[in-house]
PDB file of C-alpha atoms in Angstrom:
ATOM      1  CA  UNK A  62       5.218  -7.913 -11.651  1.00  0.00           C
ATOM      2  CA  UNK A  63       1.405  -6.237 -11.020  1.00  0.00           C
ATOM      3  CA  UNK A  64       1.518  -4.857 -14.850  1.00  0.00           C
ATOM      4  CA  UNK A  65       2.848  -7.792 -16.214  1.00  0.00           C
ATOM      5  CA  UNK A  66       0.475 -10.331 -14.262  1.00  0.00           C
ATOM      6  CA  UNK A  67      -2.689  -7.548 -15.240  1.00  0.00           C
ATOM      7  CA  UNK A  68      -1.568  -8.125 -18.807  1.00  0.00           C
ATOM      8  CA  UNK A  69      -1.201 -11.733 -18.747  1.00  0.00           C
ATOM      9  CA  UNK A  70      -4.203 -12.636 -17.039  1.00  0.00           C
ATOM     10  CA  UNK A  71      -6.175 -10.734 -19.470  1.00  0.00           C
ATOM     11  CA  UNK A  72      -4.449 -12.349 -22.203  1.00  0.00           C
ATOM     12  CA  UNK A  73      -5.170 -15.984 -20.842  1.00  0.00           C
ATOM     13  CA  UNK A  74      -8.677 -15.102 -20.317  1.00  0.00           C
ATOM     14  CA  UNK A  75      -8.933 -14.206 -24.005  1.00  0.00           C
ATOM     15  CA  UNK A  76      -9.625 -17.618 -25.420  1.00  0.00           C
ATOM     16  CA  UNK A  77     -12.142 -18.444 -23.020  1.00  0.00           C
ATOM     17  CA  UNK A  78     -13.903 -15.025 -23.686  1.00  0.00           C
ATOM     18  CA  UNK A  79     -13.677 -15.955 -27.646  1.00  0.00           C
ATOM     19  CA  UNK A  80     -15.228 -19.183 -26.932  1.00  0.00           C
ATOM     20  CA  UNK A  81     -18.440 -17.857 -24.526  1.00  0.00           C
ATOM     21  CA  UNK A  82     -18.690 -15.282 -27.684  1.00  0.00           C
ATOM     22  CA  UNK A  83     -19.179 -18.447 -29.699  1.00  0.00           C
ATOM     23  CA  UNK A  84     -16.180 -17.858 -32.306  1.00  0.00           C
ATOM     24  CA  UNK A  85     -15.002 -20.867 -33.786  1.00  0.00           C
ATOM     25  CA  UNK A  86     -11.570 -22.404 -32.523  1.00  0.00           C
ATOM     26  CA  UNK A  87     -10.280 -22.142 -36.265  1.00  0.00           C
ATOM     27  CA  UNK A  88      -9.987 -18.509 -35.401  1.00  0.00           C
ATOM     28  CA  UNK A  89      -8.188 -18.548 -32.345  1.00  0.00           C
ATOM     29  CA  UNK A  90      -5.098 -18.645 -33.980  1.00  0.00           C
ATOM     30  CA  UNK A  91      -5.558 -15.458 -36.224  1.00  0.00           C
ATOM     31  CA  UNK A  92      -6.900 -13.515 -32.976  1.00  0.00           C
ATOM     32  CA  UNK A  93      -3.783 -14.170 -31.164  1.00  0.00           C
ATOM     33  CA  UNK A  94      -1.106 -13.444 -34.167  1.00  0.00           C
ATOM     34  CA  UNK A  95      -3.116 -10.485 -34.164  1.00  0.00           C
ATOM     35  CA  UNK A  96      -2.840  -9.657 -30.427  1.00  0.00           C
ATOM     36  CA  UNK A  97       0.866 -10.670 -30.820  1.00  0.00           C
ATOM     37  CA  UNK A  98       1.904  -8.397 -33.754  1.00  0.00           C
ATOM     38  CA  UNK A  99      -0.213  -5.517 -31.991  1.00  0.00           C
ATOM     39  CA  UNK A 100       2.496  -6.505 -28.381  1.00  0.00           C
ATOM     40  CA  UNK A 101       5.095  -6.133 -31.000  1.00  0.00           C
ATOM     41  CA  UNK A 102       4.220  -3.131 -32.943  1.00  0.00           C
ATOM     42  CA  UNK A 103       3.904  -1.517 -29.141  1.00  0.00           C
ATOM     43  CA  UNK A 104       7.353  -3.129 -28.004  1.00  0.00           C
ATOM     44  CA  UNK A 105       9.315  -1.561 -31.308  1.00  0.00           C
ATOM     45  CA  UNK A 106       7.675   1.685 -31.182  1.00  0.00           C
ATOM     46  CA  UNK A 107       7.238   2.093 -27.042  1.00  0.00           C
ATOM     47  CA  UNK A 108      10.210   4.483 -26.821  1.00  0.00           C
ATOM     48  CA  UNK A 109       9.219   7.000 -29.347  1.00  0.00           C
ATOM     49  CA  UNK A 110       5.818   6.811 -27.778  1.00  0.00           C
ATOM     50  CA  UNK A 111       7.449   7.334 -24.536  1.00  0.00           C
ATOM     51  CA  UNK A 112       9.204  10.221 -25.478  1.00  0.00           C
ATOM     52  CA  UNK A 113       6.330  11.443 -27.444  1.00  0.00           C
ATOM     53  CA  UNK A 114       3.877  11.251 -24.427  1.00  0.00           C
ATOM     54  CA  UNK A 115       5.783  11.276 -21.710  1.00  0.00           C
ATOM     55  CA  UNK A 116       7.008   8.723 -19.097  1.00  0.00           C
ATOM     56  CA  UNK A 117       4.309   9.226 -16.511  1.00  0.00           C
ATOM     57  CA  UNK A 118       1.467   9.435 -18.601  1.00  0.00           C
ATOM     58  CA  UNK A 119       2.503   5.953 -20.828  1.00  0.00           C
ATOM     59  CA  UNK A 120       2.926   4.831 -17.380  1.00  0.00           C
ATOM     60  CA  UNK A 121      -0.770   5.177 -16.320  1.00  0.00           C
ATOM     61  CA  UNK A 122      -1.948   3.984 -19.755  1.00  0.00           C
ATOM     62  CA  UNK A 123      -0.031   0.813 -19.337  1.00  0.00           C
ATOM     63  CA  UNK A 124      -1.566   0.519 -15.458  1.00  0.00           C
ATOM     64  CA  UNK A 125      -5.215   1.382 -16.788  1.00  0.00           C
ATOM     65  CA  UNK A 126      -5.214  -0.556 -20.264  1.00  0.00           C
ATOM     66  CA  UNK A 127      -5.661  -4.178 -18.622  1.00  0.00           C
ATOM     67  CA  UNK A 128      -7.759  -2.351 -15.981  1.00  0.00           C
ATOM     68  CA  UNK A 129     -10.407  -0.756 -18.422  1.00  0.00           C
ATOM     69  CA  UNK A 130     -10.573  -3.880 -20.865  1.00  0.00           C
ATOM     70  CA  UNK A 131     -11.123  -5.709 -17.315  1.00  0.00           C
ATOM     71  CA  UNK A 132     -14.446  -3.754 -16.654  1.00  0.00           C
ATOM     72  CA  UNK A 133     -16.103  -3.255 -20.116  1.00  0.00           C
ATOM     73  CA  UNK A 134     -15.425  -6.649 -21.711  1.00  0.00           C
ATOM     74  CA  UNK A 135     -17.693  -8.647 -19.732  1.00  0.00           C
ATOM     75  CA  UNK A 136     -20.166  -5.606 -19.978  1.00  0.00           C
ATOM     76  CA  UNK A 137     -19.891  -6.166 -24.028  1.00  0.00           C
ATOM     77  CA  UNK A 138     -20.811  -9.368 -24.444  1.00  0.00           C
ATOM     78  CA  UNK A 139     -20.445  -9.292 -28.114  1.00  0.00           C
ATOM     79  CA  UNK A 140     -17.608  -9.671 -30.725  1.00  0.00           C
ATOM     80  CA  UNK A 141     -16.632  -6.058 -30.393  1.00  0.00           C
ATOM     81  CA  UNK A 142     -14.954  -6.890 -27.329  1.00  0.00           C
ATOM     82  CA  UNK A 143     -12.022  -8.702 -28.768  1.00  0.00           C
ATOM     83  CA  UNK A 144     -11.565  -5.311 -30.063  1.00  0.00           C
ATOM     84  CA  UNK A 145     -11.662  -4.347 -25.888  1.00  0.00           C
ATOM     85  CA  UNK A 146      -8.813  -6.895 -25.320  1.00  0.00           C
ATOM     86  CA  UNK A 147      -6.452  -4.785 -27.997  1.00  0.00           C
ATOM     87  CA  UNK A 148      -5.500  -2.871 -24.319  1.00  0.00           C
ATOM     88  CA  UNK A 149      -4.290  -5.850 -23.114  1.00  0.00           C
ATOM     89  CA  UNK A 150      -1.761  -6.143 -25.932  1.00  0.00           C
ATOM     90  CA  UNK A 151      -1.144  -2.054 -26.217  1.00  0.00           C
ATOM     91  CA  UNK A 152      -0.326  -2.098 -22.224  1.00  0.00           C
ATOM     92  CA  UNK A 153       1.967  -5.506 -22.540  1.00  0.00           C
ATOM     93  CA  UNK A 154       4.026  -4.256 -24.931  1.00  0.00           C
ATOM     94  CA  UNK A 155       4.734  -0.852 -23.688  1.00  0.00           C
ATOM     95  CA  UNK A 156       5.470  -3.003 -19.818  1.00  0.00           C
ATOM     96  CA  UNK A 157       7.910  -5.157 -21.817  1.00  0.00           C
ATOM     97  CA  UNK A 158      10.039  -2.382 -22.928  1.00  0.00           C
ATOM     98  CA  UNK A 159       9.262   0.773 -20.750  1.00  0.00           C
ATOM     99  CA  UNK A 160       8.895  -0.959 -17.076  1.00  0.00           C
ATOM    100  CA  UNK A 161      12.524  -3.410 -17.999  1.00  0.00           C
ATOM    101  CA  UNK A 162      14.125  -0.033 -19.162  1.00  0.00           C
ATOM    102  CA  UNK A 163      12.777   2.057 -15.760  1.00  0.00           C
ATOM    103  CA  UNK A 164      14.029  -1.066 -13.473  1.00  0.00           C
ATOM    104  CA  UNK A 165      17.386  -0.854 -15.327  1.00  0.00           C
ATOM    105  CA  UNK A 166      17.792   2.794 -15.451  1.00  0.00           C
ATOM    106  CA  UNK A 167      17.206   2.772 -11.361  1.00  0.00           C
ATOM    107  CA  UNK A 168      19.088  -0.040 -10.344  1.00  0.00           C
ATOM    108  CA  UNK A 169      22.851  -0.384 -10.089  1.00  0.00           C
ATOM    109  CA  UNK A 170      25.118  -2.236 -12.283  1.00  0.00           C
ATOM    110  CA  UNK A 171      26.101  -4.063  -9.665  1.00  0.00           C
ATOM    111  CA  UNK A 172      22.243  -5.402  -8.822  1.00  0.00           C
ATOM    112  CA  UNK A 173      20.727  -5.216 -12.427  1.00  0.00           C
ATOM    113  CA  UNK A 174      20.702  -9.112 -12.877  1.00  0.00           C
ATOM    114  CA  UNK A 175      19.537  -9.607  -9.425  1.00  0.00           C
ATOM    115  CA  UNK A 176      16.513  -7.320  -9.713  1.00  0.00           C
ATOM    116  CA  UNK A 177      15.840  -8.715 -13.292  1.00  0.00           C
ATOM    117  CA  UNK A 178      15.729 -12.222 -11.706  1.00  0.00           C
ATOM    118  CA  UNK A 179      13.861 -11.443  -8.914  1.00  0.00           C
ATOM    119  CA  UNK A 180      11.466  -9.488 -10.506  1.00  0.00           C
ATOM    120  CA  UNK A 181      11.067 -12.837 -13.347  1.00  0.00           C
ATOM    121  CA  UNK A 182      10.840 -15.297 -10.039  1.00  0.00           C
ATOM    122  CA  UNK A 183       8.080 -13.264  -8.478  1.00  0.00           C
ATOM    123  CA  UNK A 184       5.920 -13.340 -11.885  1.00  0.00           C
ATOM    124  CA  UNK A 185       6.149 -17.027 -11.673  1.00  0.00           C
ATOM    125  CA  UNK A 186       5.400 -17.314  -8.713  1.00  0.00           C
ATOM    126  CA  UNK A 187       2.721 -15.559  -8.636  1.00  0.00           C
ATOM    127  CA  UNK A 188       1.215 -17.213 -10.974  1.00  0.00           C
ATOM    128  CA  UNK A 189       1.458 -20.365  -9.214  1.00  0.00           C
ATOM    129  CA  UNK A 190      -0.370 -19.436  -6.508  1.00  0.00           C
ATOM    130  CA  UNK A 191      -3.032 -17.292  -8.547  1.00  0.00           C
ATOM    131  CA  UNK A 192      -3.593 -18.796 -11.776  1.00  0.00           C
ATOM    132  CA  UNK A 193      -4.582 -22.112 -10.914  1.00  0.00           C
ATOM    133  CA  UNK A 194      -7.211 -19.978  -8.627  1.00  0.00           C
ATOM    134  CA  UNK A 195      -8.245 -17.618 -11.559  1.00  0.00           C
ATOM    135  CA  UNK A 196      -8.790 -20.624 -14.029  1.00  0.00           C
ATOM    136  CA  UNK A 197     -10.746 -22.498 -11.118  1.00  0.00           C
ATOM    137  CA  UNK A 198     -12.835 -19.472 -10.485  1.00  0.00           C
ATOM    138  CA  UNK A 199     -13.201 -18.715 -14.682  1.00  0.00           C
ATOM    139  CA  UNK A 200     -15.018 -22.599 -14.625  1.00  0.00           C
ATOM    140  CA  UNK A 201     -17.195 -22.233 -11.698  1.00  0.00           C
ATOM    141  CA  UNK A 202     -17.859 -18.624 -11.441  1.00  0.00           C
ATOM    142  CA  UNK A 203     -17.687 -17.415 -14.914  1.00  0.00           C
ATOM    143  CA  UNK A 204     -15.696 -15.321 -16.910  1.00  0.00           C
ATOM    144  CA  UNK A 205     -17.763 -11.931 -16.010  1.00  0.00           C
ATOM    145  CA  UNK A 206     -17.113 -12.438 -12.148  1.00  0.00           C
ATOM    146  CA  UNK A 207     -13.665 -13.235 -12.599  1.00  0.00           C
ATOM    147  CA  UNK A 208     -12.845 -10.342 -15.152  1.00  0.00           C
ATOM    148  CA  UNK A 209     -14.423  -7.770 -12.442  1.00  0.00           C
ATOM    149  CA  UNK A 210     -12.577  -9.517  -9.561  1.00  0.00           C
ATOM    150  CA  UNK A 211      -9.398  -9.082 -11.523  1.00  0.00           C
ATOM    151  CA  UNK A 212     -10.150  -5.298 -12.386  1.00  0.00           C
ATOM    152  CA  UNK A 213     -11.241  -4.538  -9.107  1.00  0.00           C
ATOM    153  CA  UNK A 214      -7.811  -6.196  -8.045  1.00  0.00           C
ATOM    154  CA  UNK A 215      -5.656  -3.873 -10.500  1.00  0.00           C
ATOM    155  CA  UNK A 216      -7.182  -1.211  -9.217  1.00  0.00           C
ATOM    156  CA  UNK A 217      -6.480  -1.653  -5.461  1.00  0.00           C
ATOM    157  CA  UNK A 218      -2.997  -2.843  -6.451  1.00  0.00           C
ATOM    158  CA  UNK A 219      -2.451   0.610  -8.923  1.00  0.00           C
ATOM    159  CA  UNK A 220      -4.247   2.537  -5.921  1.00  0.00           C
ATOM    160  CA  UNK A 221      -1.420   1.258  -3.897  1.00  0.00           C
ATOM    161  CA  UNK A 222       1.543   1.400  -6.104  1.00  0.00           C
ATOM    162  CA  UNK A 223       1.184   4.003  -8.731  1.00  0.00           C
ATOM    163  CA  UNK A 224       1.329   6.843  -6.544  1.00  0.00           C
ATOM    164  CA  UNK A 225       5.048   5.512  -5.170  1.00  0.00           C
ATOM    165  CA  UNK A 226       6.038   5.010  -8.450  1.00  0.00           C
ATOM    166  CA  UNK A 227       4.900   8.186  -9.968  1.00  0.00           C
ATOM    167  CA  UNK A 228       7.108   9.877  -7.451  1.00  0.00           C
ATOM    168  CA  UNK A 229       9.897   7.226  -8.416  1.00  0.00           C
ATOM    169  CA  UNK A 230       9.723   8.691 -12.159  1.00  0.00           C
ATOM    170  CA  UNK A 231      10.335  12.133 -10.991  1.00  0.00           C
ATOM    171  CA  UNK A 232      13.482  10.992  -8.762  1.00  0.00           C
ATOM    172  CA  UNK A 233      17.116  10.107  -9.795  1.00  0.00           C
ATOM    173  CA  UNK A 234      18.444   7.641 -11.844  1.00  0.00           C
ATOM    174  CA  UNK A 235      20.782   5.628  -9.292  1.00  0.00           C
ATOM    175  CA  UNK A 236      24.364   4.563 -10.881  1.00  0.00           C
TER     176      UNK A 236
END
């Protein structure tokens, strides 16, 4: 839910970043096929890079993509950092296939639809509560605030939960 929120809200932010950049609304459409062909590219190719890599470290790039394109887009305020926001779509396409596949390889049979549905409610929810906030604070505060709150955010939550997790990868798979 943390990696998937990291990448989303970085993803919504991307049109109001385009438009403080002063590119033209005609192109908003082209920039996001792009983003979304980059997601998929990632999303058919994320378990030969897993296996390539390794589990742990695609792992950490998917929890420090959103978190780095967080910190140095506002700090590039220039077109180049669209390019920034590429992370965004690299780390949700590697969480769409390579967190759902950890979840199912550790949960039981028995559970697997639970967890999956649960884990979909919470990202929903979540939003509820936080997006209306994050779009409310992208209006009033501004879109370089906000994308350092949300960094600063990933990072406690990765502080907090990678660690745990990292441990997790090393475990059993529970059948």
């Amino acid at each position: 839910v943390v990696w998937c929120h990291a990448t989303y809200f970085g993803f919504w932010m991307a049109q109001k970043y385009w438009a403080t950049l002063g590119i033209s609304v005609f192109y908003f459409g082209f920039l996001v096929a792009t983003f979304e062909f980059i997601i998929a590219f990632f999303v058919k190719f994320a378990q030969k890079i897993e296996d390539t890599f390794g589990d742990k470290t695609v792992f950490i790039l998917i929890c420090i993509g959103p978190v780095i394109a967080y910190f140095l887009v506002p700090l590039i305020n220039h077109k180049i950092g669209v390019f920034l926001m590429i992370s965004f779509a690299i780390s949700r396409g590697l969480t769409q296939i390579i967190l759902t596949d950890a979840i199912n390889a550790r949960v039981p049979d028995k559970m697997r639809a639970t967890v999956n549905s649960i884990n979909s409610l919470c990202l929903r929810v979540g939003f509820i509560f936080v997006g209306p906030l994050t779009g409310y604070l992208f209006d009033k505060l501004g879109i370089n605030f906000v994308s350092n709150l949300l960094g600063i955010s990933f990072v406690i939550l990765g502080l907090l939960l990678i660690p745990p997790l990292l441990k997790l990868i090393d475990g059993e798979v529970h059948e």
